[in-house]
CSV table of C-alpha atoms in Angstrom, one decimal:
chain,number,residue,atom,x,y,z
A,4,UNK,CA,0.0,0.0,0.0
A,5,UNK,CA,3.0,2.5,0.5
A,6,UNK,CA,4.4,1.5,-2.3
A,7,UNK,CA,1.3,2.5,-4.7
A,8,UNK,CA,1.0,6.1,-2.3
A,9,UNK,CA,4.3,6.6,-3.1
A,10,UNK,CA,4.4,5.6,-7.0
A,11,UNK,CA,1.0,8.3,-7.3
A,12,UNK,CA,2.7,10.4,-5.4
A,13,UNK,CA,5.9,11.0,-7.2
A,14,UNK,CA,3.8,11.0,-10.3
A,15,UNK,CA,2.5,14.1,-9.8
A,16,UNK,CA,4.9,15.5,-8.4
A,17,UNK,CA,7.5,15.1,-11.4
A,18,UNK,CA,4.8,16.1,-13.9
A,19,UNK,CA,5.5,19.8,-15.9
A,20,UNK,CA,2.6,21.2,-14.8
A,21,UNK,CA,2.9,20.3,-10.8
A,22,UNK,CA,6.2,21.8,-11.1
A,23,UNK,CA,5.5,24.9,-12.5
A,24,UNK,CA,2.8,25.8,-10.0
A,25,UNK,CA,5.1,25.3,-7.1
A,26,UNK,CA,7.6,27.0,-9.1
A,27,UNK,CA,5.9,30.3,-9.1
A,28,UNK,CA,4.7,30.9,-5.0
A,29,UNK,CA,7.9,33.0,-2.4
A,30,UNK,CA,6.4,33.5,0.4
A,31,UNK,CA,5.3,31.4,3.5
A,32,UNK,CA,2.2,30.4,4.6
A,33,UNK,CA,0.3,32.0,7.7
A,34,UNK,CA,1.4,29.3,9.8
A,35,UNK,CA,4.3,28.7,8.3
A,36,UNK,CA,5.2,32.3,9.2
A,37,UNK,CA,4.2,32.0,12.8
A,38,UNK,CA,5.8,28.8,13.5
A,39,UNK,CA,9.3,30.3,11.6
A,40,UNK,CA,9.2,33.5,13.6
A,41,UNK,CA,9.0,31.4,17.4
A,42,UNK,CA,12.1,29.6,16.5
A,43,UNK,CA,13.9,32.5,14.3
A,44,UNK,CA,16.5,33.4,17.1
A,45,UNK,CA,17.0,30.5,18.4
A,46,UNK,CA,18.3,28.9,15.4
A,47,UNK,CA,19.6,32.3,13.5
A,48,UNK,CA,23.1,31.4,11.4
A,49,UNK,CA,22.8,27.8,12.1
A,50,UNK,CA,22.7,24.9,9.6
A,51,UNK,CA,19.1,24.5,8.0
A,52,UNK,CA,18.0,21.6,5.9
A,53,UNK,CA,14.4,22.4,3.6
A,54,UNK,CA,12.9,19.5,3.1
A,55,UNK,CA,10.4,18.8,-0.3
A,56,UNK,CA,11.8,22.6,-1.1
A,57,UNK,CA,9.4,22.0,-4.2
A,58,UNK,CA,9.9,25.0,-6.6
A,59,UNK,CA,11.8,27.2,-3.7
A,60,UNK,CA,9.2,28.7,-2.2
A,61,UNK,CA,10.5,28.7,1.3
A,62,UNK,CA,13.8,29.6,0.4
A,63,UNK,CA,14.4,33.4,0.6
A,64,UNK,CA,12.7,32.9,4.2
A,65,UNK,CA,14.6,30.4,5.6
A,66,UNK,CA,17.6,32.5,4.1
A,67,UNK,CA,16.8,34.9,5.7
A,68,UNK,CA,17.8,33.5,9.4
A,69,UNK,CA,21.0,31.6,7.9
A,70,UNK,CA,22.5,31.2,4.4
A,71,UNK,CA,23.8,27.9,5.8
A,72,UNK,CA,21.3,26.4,4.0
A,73,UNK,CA,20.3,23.2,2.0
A,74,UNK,CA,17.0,22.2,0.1
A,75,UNK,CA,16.0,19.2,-1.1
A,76,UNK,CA,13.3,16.8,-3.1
A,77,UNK,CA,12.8,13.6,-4.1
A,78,UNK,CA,11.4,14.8,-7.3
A,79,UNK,CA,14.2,15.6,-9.4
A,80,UNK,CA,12.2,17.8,-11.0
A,81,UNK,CA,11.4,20.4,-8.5
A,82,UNK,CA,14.9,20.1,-7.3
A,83,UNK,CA,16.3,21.5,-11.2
A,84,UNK,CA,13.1,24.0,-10.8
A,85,UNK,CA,14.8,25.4,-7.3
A,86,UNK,CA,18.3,25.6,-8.8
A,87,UNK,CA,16.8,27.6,-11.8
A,88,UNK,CA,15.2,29.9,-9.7
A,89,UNK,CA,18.6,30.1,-7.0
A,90,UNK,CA,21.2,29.4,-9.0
A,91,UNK,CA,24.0,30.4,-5.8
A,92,UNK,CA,22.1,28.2,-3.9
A,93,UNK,CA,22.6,24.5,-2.6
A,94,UNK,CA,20.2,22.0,-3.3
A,95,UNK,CA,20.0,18.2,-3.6
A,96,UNK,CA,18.2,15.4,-4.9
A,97,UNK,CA,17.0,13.4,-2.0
A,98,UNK,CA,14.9,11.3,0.2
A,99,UNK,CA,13.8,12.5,3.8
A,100,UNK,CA,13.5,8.7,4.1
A,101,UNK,CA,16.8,7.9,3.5
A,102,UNK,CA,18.9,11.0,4.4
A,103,UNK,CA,22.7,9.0,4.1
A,104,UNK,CA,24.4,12.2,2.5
A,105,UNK,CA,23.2,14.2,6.3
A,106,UNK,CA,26.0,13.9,9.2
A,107,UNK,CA,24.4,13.0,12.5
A,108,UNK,CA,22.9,15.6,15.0
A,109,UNK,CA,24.7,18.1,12.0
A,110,UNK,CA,21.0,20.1,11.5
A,111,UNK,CA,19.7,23.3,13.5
A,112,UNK,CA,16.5,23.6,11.8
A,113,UNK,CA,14.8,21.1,9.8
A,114,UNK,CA,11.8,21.9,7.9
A,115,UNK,CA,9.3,20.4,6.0
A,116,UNK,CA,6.6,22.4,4.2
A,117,UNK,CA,3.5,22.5,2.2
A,118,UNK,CA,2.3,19.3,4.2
A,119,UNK,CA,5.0,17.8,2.8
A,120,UNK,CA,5.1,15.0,5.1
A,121,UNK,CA,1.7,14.0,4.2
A,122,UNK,CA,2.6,12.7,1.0
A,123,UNK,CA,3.9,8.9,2.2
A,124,UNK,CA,2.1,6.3,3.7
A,125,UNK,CA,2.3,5.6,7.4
A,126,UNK,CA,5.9,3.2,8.1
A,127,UNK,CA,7.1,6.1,5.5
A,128,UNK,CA,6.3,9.4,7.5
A,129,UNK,CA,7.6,7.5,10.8
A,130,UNK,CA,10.8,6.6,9.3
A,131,UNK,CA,11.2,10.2,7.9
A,132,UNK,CA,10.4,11.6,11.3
A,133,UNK,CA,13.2,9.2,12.6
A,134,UNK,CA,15.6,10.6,9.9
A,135,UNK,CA,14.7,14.3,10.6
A,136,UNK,CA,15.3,13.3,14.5
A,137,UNK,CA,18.8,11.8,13.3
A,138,UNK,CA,20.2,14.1,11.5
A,139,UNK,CA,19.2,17.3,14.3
A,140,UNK,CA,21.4,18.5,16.6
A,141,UNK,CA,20.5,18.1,20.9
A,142,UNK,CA,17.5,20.6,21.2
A,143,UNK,CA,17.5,21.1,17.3
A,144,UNK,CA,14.0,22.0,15.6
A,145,UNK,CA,11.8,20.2,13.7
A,146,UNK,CA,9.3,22.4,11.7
A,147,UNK,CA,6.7,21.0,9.6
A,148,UNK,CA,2.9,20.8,8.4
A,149,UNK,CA,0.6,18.3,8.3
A,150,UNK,CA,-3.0,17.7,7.4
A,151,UNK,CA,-5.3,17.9,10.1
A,152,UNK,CA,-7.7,15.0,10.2
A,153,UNK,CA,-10.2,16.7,12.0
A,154,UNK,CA,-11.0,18.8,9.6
A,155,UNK,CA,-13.7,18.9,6.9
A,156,UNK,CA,-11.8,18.4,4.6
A,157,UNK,CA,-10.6,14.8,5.9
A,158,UNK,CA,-14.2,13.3,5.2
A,159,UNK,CA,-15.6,15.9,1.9
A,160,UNK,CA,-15.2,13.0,-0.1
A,161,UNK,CA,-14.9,13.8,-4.2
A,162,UNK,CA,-14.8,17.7,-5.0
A,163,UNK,CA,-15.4,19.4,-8.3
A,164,UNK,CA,-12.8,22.0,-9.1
A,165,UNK,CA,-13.6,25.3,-8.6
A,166,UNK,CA,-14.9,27.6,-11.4
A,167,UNK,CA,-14.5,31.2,-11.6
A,168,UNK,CA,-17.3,33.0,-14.2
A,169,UNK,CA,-15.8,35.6,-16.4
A,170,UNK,CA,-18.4,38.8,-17.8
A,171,UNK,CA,-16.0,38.4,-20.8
A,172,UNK,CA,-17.6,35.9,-23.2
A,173,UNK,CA,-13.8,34.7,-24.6
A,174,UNK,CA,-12.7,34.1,-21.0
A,175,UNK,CA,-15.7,32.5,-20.1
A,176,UNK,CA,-15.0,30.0,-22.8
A,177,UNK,CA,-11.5,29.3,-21.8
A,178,UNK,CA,-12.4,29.0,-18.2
A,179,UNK,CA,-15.2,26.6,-18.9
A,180,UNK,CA,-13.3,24.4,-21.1
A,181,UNK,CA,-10.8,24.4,-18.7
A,182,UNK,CA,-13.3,23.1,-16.1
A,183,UNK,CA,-14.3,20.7,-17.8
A,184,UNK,CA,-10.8,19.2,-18.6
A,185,UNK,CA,-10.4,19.4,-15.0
A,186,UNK,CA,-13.8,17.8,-14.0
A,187,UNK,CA,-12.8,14.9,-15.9
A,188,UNK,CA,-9.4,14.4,-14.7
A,189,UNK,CA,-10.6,14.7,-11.5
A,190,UNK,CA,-13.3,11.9,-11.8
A,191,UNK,CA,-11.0,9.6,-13.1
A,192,UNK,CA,-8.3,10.1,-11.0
A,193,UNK,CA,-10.8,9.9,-8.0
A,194,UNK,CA,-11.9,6.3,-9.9
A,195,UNK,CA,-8.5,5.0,-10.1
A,196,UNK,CA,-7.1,6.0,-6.6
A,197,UNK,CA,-10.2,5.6,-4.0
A,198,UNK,CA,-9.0,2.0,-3.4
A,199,UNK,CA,-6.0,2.8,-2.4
A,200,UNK,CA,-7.4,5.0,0.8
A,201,UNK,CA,-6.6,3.8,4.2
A,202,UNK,CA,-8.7,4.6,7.3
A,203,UNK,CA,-7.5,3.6,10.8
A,204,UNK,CA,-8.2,4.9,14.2
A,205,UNK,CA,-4.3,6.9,14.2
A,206,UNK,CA,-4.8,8.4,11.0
A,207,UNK,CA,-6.2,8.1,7.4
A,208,UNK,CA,-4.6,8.2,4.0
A,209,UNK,CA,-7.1,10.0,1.4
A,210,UNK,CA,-7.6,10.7,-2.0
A,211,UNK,CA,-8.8,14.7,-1.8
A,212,UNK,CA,-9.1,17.2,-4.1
A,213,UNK,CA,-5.8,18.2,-4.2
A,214,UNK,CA,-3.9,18.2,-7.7
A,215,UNK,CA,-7.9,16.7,-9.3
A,216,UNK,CA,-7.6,14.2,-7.0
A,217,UNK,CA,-3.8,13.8,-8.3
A,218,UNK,CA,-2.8,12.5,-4.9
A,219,UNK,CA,-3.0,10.5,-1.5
A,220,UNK,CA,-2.8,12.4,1.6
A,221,UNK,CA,-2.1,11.5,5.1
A,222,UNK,CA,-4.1,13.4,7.5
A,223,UNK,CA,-4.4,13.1,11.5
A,224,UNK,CA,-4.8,15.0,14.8
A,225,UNK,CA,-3.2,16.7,16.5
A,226,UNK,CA,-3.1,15.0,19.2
A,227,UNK,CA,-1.6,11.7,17.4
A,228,UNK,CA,0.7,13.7,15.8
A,229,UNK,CA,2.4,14.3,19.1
A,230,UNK,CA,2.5,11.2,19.8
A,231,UNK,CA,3.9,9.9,17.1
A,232,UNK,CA,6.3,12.7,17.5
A,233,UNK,CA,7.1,11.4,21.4
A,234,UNK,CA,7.5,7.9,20.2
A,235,UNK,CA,10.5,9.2,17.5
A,236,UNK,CA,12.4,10.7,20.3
A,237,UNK,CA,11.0,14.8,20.1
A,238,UNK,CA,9.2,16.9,22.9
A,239,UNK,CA,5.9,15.2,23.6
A,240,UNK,CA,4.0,18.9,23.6
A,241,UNK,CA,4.7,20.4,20.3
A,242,UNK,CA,3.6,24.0,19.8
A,243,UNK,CA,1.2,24.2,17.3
A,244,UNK,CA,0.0,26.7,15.2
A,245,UNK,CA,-3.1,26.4,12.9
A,246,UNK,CA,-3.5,27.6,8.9
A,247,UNK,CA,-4.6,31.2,9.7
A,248,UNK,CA,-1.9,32.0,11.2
A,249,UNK,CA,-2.7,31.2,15.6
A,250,UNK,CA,-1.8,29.6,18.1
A,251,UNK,CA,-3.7,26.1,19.0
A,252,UNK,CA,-4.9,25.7,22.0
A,253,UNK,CA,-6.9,22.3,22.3
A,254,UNK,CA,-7.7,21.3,18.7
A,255,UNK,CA,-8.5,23.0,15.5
A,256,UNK,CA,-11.1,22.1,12.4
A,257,UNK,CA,-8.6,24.0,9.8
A,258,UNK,CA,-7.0,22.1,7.3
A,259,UNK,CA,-3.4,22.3,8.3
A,260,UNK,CA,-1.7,22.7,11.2
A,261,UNK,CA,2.1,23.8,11.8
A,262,UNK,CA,4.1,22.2,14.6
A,263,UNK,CA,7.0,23.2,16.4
A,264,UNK,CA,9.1,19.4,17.5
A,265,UNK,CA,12.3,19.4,19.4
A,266,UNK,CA,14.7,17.5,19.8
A,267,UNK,CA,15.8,16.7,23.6
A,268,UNK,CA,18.6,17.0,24.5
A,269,UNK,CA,21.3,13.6,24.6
C-alpha cells in the first residue's frame, strides 16, 4: 500500500505542470510564518536543511535566518526548478526517508513544508520523522505541516474543481473548457485512486481534491501527531500553530496545522 501512495505520489509530483505551479509561489504560509518566527532566534546562522523545497518557495525565508542552507526533493524535478530559480544556492536530490548524504545531529532547523510529510504512507512518514530526528542536533527544531484529520476536509469526499465565471464571453469560454478538462481528470483520477485509501483509528490516508484528485494524503490529529512525534524521540508537547496564522490551544477544524518538534537533548 506505501508503495502504490508513493508511486502516485511522485507522479505528480514530477509532472510539468505540478512543477511549474510550485515554481511560481515566495512567500510562506500564515502558519508557516508563525511557526518560523517562534524559532527565528534561536536557530539564527545555524545549519538549515528544507525539506520537499518543491519550486523554492520557502527559500528566501529560511535564508533569511542563515545562508547555511540546504533544500532538497525527491522529485528531481522540483529540485532542477529550485536551482533555476537560485542558481547560488545548494540543493539536492534526495529522500527525507533515507537521508545518508546528512551527518548526524549536523542540523539546527529542519523543515518540511506545504504538508510535505503528508505525501507517504504511514511506516514512510515514521521513518522520515526518525531521519529528521537523526540528523538534528540536541534541542535542534523540527518544523513541519501536516493535514489535520479533524478537519472537513478529511471526510468531503470527491470535489469538483472550482470555477471562476468571467463577464468576458472569450474568458468565459476558456475558463469553462478548462473546467471541464479538469472535471474529468478529476473523476477519473478519484476512480483510479479511491482504493488505495486507508482509514484507521491513528490516522487516514485519502484521496482529496488536491492536484484533481492527483494524490493521496495522510491526515491526522493533532493529538496523534504528538505522539507519534514522542515515540520518534522529540518533545511530547509540540507547539502548534493552525493555517490562519494562531496559536492552537486544544484542537483545530482547519486544514493544516504547523508544529513546532524538538529534539531533547542527549
Amino acid at each position: 500500500m506505501s508503495h502504490d501512495i508513493d508511486r502516485i505520489n511522485l507522479r505528480t509530483m514530477r509532472s510539468a505542470a505540478v512543477v511549474a505551479h510550485y515554481a511560481r509561489p515566495d512567500e510562506l504560509l500564515p502558519h508557516e510564518r508563525a511557526a518560523l518566527d517562534e524559532v527565528c532566534d534561536e536557530v539564527r546562522g545555524g545549519a538549515i536543511l528544507d525539506i520537499g523545497v518543491g519550486g523554492g518557495r520557502t527559500v528566501t525565508a529560511l535564508r533569511e535566518v542563515s545562508t547555511n542552507y540546504l533544500g532538497i526533493d525527491y522529485s528531481p524535478e522540483m529540485v532542477a526548478a529550485s536551482q533555476a530559480r537560485y542558481p547560488e544556492v545548494r540543493f539536492a536530490h534526495a529522500d527525507a526517508r533515507h537521508m545518508a548524504d546528512i551527518a548526524d545531529a549536523s542540523i539546527d532547523l529542519a523543515v518540511f513544508s506545504c504538508n510535505g510529510i503528508s505525501m507517504v504512507g504511514h511506516g514512510d512518514r515514521l521513518a522520515i520523522m526518525r531521519e529528521v530526528h537523526r540528523v538534528l542536533k540536541p534541542q535542534g527544531v523540527f518544523l513541519f505541516t501536516t493535514y489535520n484529520r479533524n478537519s472537513p476536509e478529511a471526510s468531503a469526499g470527491f470535489c469538483f474543481p472550482e470555477f471562476e465565471a468571467s463577464p468576458n464571453p472569450a474568458r468565459l469560454l476558456v475558463r469553462s473548457i478548462r473546467h471541464l478538462r479538469d472535471t474529468t481528470i478529476s473523476v477519473v483520477q478519484r476512480l483510479r485512486h479511491l482504493r488505495h485509501e486507508v482509514h484507521t483509528p491513528e490516522y487516514a490516508v485519502i484521496n482529496d481534491k488536491c492536484h484533481n484528485h492527483g494524490v493521496m494524503l495522510y491526515y491526522i490529529t493533532l493529538a496523534q501527531q504528538r505522539r507519534q512525534l514522542q515515540a520518534a524521540g522529540f518533545d511530547a508537547n509540540a507547539p502548534a500553530y493552525d493555517c490562519a496564522g494562531q496559536r492552537i490551544v486544544g484542537d483545530t477544524t482547519l486544514d493544516s496545522m504547523a508544529l513546532i518538534a524538538r529534539k531533547e537533548a542527549a
